[in-house]
mmCIF file of C-alpha atoms in Angstrom:
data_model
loop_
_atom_site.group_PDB
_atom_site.id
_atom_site.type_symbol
_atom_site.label_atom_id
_atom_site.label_comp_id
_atom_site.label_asym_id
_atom_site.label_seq_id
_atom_site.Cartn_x
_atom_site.Cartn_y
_atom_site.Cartn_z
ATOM 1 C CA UNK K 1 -38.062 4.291 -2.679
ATOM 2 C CA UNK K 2 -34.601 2.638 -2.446
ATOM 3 C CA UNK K 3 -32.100 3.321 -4.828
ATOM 4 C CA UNK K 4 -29.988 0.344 -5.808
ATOM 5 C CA UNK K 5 -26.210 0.577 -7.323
ATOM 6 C CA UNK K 6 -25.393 -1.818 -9.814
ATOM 7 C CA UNK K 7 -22.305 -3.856 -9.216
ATOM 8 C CA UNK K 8 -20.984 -3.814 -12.571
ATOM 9 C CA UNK K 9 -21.132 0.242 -12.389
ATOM 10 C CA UNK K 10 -19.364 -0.110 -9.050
ATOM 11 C CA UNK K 11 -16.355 -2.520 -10.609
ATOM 12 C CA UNK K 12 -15.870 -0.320 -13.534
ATOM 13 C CA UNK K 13 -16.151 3.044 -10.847
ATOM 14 C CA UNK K 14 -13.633 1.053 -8.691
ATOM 15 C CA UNK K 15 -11.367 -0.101 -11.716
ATOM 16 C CA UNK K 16 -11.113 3.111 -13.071
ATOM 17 C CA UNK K 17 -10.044 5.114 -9.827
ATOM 18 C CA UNK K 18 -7.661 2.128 -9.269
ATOM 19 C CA UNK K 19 -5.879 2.351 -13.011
ATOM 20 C CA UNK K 20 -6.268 6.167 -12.921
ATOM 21 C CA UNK K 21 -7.532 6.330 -16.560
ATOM 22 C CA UNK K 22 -10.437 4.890 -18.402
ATOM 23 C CA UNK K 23 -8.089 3.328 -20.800
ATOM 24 C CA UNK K 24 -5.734 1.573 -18.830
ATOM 25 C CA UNK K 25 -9.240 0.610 -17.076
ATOM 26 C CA UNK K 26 -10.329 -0.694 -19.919
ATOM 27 C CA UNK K 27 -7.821 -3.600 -20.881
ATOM 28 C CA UNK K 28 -8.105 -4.744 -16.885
ATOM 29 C CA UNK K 29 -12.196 -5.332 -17.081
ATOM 30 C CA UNK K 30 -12.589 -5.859 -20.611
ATOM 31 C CA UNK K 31 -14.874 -3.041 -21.498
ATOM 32 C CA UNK K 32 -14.246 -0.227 -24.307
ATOM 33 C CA UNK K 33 -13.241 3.438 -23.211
ATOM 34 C CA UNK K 34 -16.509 4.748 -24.321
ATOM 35 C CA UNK K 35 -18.626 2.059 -22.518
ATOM 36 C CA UNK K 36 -16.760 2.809 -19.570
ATOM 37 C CA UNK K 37 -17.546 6.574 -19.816
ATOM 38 C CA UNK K 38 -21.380 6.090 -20.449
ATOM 39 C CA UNK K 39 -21.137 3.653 -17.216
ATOM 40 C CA UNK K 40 -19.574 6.420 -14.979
ATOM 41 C CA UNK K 41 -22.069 8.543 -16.245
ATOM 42 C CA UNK K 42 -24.557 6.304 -15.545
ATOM 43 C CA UNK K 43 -23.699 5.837 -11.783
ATOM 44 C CA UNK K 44 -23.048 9.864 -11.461
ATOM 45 C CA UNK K 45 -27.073 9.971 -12.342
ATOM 46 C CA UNK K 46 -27.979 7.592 -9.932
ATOM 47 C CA UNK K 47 -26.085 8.823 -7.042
ATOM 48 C CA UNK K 48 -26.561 12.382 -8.214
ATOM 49 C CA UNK K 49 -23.036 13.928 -8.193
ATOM 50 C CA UNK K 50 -20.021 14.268 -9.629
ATOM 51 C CA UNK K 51 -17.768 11.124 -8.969
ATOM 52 C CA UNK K 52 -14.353 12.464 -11.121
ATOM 53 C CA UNK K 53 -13.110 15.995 -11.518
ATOM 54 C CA UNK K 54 -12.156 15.843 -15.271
ATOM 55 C CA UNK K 55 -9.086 17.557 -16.982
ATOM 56 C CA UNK K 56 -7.970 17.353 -20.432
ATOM 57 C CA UNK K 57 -5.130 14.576 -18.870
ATOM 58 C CA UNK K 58 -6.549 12.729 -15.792
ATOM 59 C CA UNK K 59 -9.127 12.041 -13.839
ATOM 60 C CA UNK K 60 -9.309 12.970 -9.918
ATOM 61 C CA UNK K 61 -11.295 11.188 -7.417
ATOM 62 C CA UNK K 62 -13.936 13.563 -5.878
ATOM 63 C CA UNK K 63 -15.042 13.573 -2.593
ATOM 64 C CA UNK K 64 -18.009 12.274 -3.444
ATOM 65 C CA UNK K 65 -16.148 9.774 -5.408
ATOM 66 C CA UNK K 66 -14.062 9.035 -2.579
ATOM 67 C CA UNK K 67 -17.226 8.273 0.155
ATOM 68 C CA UNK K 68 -19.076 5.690 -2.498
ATOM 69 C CA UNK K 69 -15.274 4.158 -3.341
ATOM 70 C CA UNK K 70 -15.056 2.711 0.143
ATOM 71 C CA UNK K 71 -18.581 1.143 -0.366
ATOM 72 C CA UNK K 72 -17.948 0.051 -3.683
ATOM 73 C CA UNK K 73 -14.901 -2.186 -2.213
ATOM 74 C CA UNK K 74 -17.068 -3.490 0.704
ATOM 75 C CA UNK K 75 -20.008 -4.147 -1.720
ATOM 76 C CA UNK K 76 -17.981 -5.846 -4.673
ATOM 77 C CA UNK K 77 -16.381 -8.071 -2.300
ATOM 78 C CA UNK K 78 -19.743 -8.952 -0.688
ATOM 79 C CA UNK K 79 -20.569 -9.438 -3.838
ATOM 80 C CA UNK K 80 -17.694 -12.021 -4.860
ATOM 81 C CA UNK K 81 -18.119 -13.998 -1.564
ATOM 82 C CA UNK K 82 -21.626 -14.778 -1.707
ATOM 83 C CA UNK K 83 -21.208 -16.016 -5.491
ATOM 84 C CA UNK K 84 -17.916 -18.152 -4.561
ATOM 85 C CA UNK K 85 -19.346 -19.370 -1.720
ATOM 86 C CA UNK K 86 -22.766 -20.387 -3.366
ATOM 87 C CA UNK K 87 -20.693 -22.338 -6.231
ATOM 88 C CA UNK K 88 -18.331 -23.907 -3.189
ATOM 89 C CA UNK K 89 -14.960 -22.050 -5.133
ATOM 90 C CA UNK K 90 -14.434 -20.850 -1.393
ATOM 91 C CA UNK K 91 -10.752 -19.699 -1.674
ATOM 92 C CA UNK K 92 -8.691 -22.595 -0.899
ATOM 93 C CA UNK K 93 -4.970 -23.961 -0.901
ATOM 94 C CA UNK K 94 -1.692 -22.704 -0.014
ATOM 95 C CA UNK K 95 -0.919 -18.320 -0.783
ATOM 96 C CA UNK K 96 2.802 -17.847 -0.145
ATOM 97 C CA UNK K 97 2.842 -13.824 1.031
ATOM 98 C CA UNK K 98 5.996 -11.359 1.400
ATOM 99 C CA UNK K 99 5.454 -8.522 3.871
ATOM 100 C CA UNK K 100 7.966 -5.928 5.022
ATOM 101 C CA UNK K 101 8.536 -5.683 8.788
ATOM 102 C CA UNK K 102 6.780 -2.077 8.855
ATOM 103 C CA UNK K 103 3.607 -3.681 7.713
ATOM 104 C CA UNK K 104 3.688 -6.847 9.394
ATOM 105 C CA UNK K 105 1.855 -5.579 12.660
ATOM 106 C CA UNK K 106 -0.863 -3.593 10.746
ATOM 107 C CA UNK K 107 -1.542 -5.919 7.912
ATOM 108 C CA UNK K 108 -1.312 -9.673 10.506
ATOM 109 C CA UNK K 109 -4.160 -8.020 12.876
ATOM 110 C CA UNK K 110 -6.367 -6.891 10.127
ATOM 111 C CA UNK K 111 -6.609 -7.870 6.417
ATOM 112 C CA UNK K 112 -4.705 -11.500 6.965
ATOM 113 C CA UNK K 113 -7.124 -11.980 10.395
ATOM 114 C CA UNK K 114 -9.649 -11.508 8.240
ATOM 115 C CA UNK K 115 -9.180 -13.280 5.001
ATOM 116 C CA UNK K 116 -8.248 -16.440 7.395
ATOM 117 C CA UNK K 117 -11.934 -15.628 8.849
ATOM 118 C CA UNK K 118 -13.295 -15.866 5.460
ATOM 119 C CA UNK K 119 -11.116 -18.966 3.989
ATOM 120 C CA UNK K 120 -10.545 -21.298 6.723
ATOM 121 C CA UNK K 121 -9.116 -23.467 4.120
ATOM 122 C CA UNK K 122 -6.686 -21.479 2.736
ATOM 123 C CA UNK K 123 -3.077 -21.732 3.803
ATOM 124 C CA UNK K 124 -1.364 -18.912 4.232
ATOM 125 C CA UNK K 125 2.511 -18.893 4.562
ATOM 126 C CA UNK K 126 4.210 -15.984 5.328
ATOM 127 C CA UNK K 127 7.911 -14.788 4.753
ATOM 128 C CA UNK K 128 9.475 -11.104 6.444
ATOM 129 C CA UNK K 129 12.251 -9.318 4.667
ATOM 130 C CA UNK K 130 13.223 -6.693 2.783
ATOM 131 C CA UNK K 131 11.263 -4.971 -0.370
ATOM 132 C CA UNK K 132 14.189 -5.757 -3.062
ATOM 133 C CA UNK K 133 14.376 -9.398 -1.713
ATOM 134 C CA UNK K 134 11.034 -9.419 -1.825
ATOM 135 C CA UNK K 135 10.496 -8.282 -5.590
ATOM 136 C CA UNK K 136 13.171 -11.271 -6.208
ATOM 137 C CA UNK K 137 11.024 -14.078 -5.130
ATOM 138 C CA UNK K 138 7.652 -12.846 -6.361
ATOM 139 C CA UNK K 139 9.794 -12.620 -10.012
ATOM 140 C CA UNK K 140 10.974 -16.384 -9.473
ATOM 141 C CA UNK K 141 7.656 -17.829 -8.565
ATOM 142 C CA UNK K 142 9.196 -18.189 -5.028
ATOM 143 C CA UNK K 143 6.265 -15.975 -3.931
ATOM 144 C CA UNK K 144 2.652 -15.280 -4.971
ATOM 145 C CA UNK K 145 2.330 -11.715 -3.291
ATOM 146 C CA UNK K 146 4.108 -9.187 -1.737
ATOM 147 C CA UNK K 147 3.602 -5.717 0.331
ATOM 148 C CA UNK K 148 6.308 -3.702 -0.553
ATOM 149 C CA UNK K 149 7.917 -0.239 -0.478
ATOM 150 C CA UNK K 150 8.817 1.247 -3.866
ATOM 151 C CA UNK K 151 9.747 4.835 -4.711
ATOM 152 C CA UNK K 152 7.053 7.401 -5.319
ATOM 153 C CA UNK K 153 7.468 6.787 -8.897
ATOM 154 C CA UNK K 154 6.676 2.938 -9.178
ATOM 155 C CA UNK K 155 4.225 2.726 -11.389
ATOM 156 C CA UNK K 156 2.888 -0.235 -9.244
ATOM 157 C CA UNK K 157 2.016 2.225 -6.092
ATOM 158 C CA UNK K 158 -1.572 2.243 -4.607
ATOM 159 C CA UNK K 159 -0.965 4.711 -2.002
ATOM 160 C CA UNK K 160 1.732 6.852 -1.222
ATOM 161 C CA UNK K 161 3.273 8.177 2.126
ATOM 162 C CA UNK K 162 5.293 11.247 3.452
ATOM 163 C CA UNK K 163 9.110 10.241 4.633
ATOM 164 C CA UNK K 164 10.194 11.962 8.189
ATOM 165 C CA UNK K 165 13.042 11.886 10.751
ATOM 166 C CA UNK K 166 12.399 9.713 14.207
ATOM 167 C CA UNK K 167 13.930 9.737 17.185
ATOM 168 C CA UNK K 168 14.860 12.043 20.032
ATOM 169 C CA UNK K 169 14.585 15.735 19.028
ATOM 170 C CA UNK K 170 17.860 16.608 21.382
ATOM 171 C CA UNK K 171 19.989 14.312 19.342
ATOM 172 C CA UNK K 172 19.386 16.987 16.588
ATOM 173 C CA UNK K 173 21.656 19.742 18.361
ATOM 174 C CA UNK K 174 24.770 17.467 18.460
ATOM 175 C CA UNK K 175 27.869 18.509 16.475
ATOM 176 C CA UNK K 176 27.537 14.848 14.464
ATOM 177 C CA UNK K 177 23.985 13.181 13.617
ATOM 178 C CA UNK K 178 23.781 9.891 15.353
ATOM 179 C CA UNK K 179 21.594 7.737 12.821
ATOM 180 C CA UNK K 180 20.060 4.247 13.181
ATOM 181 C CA UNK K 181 19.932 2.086 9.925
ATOM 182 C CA UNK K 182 19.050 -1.084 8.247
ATOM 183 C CA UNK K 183 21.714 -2.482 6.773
ATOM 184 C CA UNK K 184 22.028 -1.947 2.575
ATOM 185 C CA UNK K 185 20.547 -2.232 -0.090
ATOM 186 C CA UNK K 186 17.372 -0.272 1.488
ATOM 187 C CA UNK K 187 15.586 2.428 0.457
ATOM 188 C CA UNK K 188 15.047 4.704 3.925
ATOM 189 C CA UNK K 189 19.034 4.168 4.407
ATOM 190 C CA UNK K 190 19.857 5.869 0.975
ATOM 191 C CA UNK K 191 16.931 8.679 1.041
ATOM 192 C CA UNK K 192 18.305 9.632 4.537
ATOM 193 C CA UNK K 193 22.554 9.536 3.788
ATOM 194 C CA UNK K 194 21.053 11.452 0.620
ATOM 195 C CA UNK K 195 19.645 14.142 2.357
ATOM 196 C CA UNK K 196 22.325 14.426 4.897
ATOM 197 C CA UNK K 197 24.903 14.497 2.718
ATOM 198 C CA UNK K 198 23.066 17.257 0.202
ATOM 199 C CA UNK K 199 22.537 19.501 3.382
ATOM 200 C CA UNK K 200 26.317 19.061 4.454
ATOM 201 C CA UNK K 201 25.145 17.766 7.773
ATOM 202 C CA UNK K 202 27.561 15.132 9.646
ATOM 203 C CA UNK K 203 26.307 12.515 10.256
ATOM 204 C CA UNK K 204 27.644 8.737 12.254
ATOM 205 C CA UNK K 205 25.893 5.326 11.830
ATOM 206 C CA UNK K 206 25.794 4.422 15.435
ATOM 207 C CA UNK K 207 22.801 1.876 15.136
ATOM 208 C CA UNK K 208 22.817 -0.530 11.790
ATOM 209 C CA UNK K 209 21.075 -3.382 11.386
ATOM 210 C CA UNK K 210 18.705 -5.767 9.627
ATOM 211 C CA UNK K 211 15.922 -5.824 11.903
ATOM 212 C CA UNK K 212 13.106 -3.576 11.372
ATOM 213 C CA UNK K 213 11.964 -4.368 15.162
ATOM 214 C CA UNK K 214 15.711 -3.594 16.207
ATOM 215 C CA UNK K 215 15.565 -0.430 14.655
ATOM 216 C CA UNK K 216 12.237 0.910 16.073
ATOM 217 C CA UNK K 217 13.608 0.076 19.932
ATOM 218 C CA UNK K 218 17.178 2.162 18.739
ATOM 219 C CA UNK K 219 14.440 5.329 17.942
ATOM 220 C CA UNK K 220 12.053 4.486 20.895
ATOM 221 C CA UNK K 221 15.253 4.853 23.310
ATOM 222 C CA UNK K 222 16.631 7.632 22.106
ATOM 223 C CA UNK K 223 19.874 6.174 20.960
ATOM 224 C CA UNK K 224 19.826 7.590 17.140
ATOM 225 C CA UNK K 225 17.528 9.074 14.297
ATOM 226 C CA UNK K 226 16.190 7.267 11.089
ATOM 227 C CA UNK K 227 14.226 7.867 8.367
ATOM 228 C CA UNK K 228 10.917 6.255 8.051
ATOM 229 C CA UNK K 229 6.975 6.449 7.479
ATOM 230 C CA UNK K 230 4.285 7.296 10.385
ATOM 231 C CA UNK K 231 3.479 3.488 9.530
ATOM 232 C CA UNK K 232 6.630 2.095 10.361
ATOM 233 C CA UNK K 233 6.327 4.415 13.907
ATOM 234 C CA UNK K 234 2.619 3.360 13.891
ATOM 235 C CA UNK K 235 2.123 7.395 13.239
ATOM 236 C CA UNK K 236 3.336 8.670 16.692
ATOM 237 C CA UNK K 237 4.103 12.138 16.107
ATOM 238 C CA UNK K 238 6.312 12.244 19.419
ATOM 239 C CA UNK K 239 8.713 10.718 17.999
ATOM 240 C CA UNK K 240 8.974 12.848 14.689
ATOM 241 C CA UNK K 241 12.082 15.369 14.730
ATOM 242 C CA UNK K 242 12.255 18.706 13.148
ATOM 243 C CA UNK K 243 15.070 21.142 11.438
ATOM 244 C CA UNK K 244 16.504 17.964 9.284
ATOM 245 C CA UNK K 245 16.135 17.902 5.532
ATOM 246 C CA UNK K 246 12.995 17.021 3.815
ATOM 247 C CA UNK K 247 12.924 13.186 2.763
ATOM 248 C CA UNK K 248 10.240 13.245 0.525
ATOM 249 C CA UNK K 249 7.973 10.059 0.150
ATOM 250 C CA UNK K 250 7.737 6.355 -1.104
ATOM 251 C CA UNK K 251 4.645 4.203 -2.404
ATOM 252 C CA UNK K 252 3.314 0.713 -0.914
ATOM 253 C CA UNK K 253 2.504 -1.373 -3.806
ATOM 254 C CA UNK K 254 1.469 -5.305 -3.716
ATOM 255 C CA UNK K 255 3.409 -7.584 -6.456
ATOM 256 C CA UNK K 256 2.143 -10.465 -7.764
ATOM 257 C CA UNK K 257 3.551 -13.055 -9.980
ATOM 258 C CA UNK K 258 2.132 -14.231 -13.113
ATOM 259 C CA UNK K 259 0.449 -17.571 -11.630
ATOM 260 C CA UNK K 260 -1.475 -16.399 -9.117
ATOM 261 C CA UNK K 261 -4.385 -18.917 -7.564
ATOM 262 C CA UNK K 262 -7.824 -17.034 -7.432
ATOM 263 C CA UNK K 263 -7.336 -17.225 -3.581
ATOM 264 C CA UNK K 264 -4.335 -15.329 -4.097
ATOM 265 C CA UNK K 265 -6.146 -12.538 -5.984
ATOM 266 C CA UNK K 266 -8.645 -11.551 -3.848
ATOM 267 C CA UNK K 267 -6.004 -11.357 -1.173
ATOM 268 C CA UNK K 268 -4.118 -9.060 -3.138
ATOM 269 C CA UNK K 269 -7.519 -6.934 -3.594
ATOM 270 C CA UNK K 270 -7.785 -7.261 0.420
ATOM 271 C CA UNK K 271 -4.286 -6.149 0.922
ATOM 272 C CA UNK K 272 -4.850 -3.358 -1.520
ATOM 273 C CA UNK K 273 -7.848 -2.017 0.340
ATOM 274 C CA UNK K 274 -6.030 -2.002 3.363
ATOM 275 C CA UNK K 275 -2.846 -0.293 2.634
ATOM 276 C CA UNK K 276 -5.177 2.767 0.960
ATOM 277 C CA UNK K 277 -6.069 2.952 4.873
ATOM 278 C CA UNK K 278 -3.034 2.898 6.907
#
């Protein structure tokens, strides 16, 4: 006999391991603390395992938890495009989106290819720079998303990723650290000078500039070492150098301002999706 999973357990299931508690989870969907609780319960019955591990301060995702999250997303936004599609509230108009160069590759081939696939009508317009510029015009209604890099403590994060060296592993013997950077303010550029400058190791900015793609063709030939993500690198570990200081790690977090079309939304909730997966 099949077993069927109820959507609204799946939203709250997928709302809760978004906001990370049941109460911030329940101001986004509108439901009390207690329902929400008796709802997670509910779906832990019908699937027959644990979906949280529970501590007297947060919840964690269990692997279980983490298998029927994935199938939540794909089943809630099944979900949402039969019903807008039914009542003809297909997702239509202009979307201005932000992007940082180190997602622009990932994100234009897959979530943006597909949401075009979905809303033909839509309009998407799309503007490359820098996370702090970016924050700017999402703030002044210049934007209605963004993908951007924020520290590790942003409360805005979604998913977070490790910080390492790149370049040739050679260059790391020399007597003075050639380094390839974009130009300030930006966030790799001060984590790396940071580091360098905590260890006492020399250091000489032989590569700076404000192109991302620049930048990657300055580690691909050799000429210098920065610090970036394995997204940024498109996680080639050939190119990751050892025996420098530890970076530590920044978030990827999607803004939005406070006018947002419905269109807009569910892109965000695409976008979100995909940046748990690169």
């Amino acid at each position: 006999m099949a077993v069927n999973l109820p959507t609204e357990l799946l939203r709250t299931f997928a709302a809760v391991v978004d906001c990370t508690t049941m109460l911030k989870a329940s101001s986004q969907i509108n439901v009390t603390p207690s329902a929400i609780s008796l709802q997670i319960k509910r779906l832990e019955e019908i699937v027959g395992m644990p979906l949280f591990f529970r501590d007297a301060r947060r919840l964690t995702v269990s692997p279980a938890g983490q298998i029927l999250l994935d199938y939540a997303r794909t089943i809630l936004a099944c979900n949402d495009e039969a019903i807008e599609t039914l009542k003809g509230e297909r997702s239509a108009g202009a979307i201005r989106l932000g992007v940082v160069e180190d997602f622009a590759r990932t994100l234009l081939s897959g979530a943006l290819r597909l949401f075009s696939a979905l809303n033909p009508d839509s309009r998407l317009s799309l503007r490359i720079c820098g996370s702090r510029e970016l924050r700017d015009l999402v703030q002044s209604n210049r934007l209605d998303l963004a993908v951007v890099i924020a520290g590790s403590d942003d409360p805005e994060i979604i998913a977070e990723r490790p910080v390492s060296w790149y370049g040739d592993q050679d260059l790391v013997t020399r007597d003075v650290l050639p380094l390839a950077l974009l130009e300030a303010p930006c966030m790799f550029r001060e984590m790396g000078i940071s580091a360098l400058e905590r260890a006492k190791i020399p250091y000489e900015i032989v590569v700076e500039t404000a192109s991302a793609s620049v930048l990657h063709a300055a580690i691909e030939a050799g000429l210098a070492i920065a610090p970036r993500t394995g997204t940024f690198m498109m996680d080639n570990p050939a190119h990751r150098v050892a025996g420098l200081p530890e970076l530590g790690s920044v978030g990827y977090a999607v803004l939005e301002n406070a006018h947002i079309s419905r269109g807009a939304a569910r892109l965000a909730n695409l976008l979100r999706t995909s940046l748990r997966e690169i």
